Short mmCIF file of C-alpha atoms in Angstrom, two decimals:
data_model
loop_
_atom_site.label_atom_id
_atom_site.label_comp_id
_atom_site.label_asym_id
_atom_site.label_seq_id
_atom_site.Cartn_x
_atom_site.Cartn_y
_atom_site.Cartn_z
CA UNK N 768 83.10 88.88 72.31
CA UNK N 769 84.78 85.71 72.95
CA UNK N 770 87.53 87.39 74.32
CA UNK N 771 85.95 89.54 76.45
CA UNK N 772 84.03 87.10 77.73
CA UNK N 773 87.04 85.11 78.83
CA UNK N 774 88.86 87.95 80.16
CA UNK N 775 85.93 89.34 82.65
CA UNK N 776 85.25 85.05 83.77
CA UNK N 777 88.93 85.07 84.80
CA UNK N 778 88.34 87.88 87.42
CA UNK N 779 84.89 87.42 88.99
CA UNK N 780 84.75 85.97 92.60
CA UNK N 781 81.43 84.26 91.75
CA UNK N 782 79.17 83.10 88.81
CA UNK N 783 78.50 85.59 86.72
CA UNK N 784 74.42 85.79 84.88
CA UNK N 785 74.35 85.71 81.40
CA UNK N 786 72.40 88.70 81.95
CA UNK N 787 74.96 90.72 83.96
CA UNK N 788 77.64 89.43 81.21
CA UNK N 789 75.24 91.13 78.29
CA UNK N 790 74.65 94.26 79.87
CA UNK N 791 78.38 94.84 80.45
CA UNK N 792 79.22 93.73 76.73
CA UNK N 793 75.88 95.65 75.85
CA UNK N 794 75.11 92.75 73.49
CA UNK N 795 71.92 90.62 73.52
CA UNK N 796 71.30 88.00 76.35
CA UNK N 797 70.90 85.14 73.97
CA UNK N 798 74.37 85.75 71.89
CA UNK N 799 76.37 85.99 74.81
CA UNK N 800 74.67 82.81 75.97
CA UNK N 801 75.39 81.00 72.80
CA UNK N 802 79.13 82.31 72.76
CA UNK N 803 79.68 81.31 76.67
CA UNK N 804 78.36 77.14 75.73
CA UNK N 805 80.68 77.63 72.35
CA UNK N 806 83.32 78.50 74.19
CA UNK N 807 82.48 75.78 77.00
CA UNK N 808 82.18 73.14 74.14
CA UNK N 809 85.60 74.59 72.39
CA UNK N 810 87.61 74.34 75.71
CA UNK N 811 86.33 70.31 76.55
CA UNK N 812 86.81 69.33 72.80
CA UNK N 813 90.39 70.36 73.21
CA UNK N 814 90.92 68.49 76.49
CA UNK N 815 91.95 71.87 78.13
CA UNK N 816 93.10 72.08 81.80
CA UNK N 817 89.96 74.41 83.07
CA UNK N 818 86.10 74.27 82.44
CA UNK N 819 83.44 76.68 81.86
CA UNK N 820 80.15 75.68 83.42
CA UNK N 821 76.86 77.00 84.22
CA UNK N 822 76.65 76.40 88.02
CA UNK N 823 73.94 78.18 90.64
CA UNK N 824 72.57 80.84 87.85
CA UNK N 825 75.92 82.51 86.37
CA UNK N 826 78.83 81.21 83.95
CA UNK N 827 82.32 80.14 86.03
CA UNK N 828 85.66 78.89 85.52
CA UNK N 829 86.71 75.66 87.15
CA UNK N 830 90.16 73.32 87.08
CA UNK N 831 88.57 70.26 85.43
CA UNK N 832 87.51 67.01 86.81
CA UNK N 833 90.57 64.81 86.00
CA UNK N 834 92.60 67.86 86.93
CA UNK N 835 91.45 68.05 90.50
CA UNK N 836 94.15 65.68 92.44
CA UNK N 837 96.90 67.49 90.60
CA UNK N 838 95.34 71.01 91.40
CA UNK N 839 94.58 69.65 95.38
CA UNK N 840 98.26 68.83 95.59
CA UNK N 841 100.06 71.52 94.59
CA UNK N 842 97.45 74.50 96.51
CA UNK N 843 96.57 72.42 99.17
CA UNK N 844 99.24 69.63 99.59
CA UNK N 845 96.57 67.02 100.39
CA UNK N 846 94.97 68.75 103.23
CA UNK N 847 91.30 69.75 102.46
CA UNK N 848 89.16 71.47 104.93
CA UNK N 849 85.78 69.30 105.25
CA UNK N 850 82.78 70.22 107.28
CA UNK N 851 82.44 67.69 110.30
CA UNK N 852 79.51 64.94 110.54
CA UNK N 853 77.07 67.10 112.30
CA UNK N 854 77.79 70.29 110.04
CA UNK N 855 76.74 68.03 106.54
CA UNK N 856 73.85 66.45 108.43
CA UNK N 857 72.84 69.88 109.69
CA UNK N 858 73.21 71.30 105.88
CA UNK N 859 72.04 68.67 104.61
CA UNK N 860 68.49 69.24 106.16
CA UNK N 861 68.60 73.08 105.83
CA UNK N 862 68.80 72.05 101.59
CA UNK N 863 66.23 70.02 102.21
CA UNK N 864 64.24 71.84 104.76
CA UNK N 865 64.40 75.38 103.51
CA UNK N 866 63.28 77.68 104.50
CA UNK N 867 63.35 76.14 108.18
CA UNK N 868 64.10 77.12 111.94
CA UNK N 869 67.42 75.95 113.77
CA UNK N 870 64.70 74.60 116.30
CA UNK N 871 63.40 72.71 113.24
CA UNK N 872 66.57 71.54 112.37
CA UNK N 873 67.87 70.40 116.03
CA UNK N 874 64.28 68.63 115.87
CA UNK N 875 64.91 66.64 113.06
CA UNK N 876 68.95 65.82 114.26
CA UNK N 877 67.62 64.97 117.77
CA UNK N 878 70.69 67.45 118.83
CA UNK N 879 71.25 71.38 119.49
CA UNK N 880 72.43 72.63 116.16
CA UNK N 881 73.12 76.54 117.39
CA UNK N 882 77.19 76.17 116.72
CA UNK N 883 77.16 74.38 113.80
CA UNK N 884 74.27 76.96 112.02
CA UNK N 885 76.99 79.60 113.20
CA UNK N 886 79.63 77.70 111.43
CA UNK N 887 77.56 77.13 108.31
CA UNK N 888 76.38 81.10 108.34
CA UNK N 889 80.05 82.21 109.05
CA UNK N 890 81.46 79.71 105.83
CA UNK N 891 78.53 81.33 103.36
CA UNK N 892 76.93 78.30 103.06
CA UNK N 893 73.67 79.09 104.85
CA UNK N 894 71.81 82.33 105.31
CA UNK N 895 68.82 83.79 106.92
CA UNK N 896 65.87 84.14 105.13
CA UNK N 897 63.61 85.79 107.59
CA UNK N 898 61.32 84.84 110.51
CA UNK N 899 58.33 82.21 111.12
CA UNK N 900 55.02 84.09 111.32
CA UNK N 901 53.96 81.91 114.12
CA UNK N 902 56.89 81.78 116.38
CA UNK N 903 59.24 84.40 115.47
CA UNK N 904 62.05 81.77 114.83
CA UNK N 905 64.48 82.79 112.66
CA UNK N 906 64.22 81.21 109.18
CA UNK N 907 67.39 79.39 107.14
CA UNK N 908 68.07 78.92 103.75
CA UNK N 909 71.09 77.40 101.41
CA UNK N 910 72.95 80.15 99.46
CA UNK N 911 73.99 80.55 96.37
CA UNK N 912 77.61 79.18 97.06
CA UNK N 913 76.28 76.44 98.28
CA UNK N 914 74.95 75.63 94.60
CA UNK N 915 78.42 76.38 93.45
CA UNK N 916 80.14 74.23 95.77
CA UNK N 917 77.87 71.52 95.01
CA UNK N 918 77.73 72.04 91.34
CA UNK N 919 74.20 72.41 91.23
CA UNK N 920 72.49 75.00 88.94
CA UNK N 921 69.44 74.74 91.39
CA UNK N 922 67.93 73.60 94.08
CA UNK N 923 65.89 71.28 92.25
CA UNK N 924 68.66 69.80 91.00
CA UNK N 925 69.31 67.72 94.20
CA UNK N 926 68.62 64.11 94.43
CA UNK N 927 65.18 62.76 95.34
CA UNK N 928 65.12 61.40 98.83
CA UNK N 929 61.82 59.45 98.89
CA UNK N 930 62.63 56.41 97.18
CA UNK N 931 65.57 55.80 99.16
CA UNK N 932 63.40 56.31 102.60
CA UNK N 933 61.90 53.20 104.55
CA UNK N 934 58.59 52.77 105.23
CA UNK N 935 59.09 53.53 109.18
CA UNK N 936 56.88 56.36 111.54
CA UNK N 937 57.43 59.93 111.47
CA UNK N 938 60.00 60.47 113.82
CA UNK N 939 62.28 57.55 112.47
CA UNK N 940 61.85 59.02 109.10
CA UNK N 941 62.96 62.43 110.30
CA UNK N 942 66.22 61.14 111.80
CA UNK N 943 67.20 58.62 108.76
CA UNK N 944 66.37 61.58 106.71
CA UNK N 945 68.79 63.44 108.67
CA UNK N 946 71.35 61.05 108.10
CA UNK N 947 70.63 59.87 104.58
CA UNK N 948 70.90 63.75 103.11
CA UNK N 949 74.16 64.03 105.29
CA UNK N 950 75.52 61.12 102.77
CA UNK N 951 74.29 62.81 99.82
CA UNK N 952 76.24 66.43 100.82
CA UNK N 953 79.36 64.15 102.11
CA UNK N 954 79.33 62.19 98.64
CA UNK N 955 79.13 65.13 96.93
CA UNK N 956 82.23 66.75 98.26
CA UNK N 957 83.98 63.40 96.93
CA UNK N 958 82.69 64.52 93.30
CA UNK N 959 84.51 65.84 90.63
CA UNK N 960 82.78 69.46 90.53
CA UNK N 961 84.21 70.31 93.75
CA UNK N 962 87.83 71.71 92.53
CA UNK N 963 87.36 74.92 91.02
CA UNK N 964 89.63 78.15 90.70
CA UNK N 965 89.60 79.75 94.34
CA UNK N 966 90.27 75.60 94.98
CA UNK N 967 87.50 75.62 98.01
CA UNK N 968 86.08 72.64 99.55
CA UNK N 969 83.92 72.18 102.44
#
């Protein structure tokens, strides 16, 4: 199963469940788990070159951390394509936000946010997820390559903004949280679980 397991990883374009992996291997959920964090655990005790990691509900292989600048220089010669300002700030409070209107959204910015949802949308980042009873509005969410591209196995998994919020009125809160989850996305980009196989960045 090992094998297998390594040989169907190395051709999926996204992570792959631990149930999808069982059902193809027709073995039980829980053994292929255990052989896919053996196999993760084998691969960083021998200081290999790629990772296997659980990331945004499915098993993946990545280039690994101190790997990264090596891998970014010889795929992408030292250009990466990063999201401007206004696109992290404007992802930044869809993650936050979700599910939530680009009216919302342009709200909380204090800008119109209609191109840069487009440009989020258009780079699978951000998705609709249906309309606002109320208004009609059309509803955004973060996808799951978002999770990836993050690192994140959840949405939960992203960093609490409250304790890093002044104690300031409502509107002043909306704008610094604006900015403040902006510098969460941008720092996260700067990570180490950004490099992975299809070498993508934001």
């Amino acid at each position: 199963m090992p094998a297998a397991l390594e040989a169907i990883l190395m051709v999926v374009d996204e992570p792959a469940t631990e149930a999808h992996l069982a059902s193809v291997l027709g073995r039980p959920r829980a053994e292929v788990a255990a052989v896919l964090r053996a196999l993760s655990a084998e691969y960083t005790a021998q200081g290999r070159g790629f990772d296997l990691r659980l990331v945004a509900g499915g098993w993946r292989f990545y280039t690994r951390a101190d790997c990264a600048p090596a891998v970014d220089r010889f795929v992408l010669d030292g250009q990466q394509a990063r999201l401007t300002q206004a696109a992290l700030e404007t992802l930044a409070v869809v993650a936050y936000r979700q599910p939530v209107s680009r009216g919302r959204v342009s709200a909380v910015r204090g800008v119109n946010c209609d191109g840069v949802m487009r440009t989020l949308v258009q780079r699978g980042l951000v998705e609709e997820a249906g309309s606002e009873p109320e208004t009609g509005a059309i509803l955004y969410r973060t996808t799951n390559y978002f999770l990836e591209r993050m690192g994140l196995r959840g949405l939960d998994e992203l960093p609490e903004l409250a304790p890093f919020l002044p104690e300031v009125d409502d509107v002043e809160a909306e704008s610094l949280e604006g900015t403040m989850i902006a510098e969460a996305v941008a720092a996260a980009q700067e990570g180490p679980n950004q490099t992975e196989t299809t070498y993508g960045h934001f």
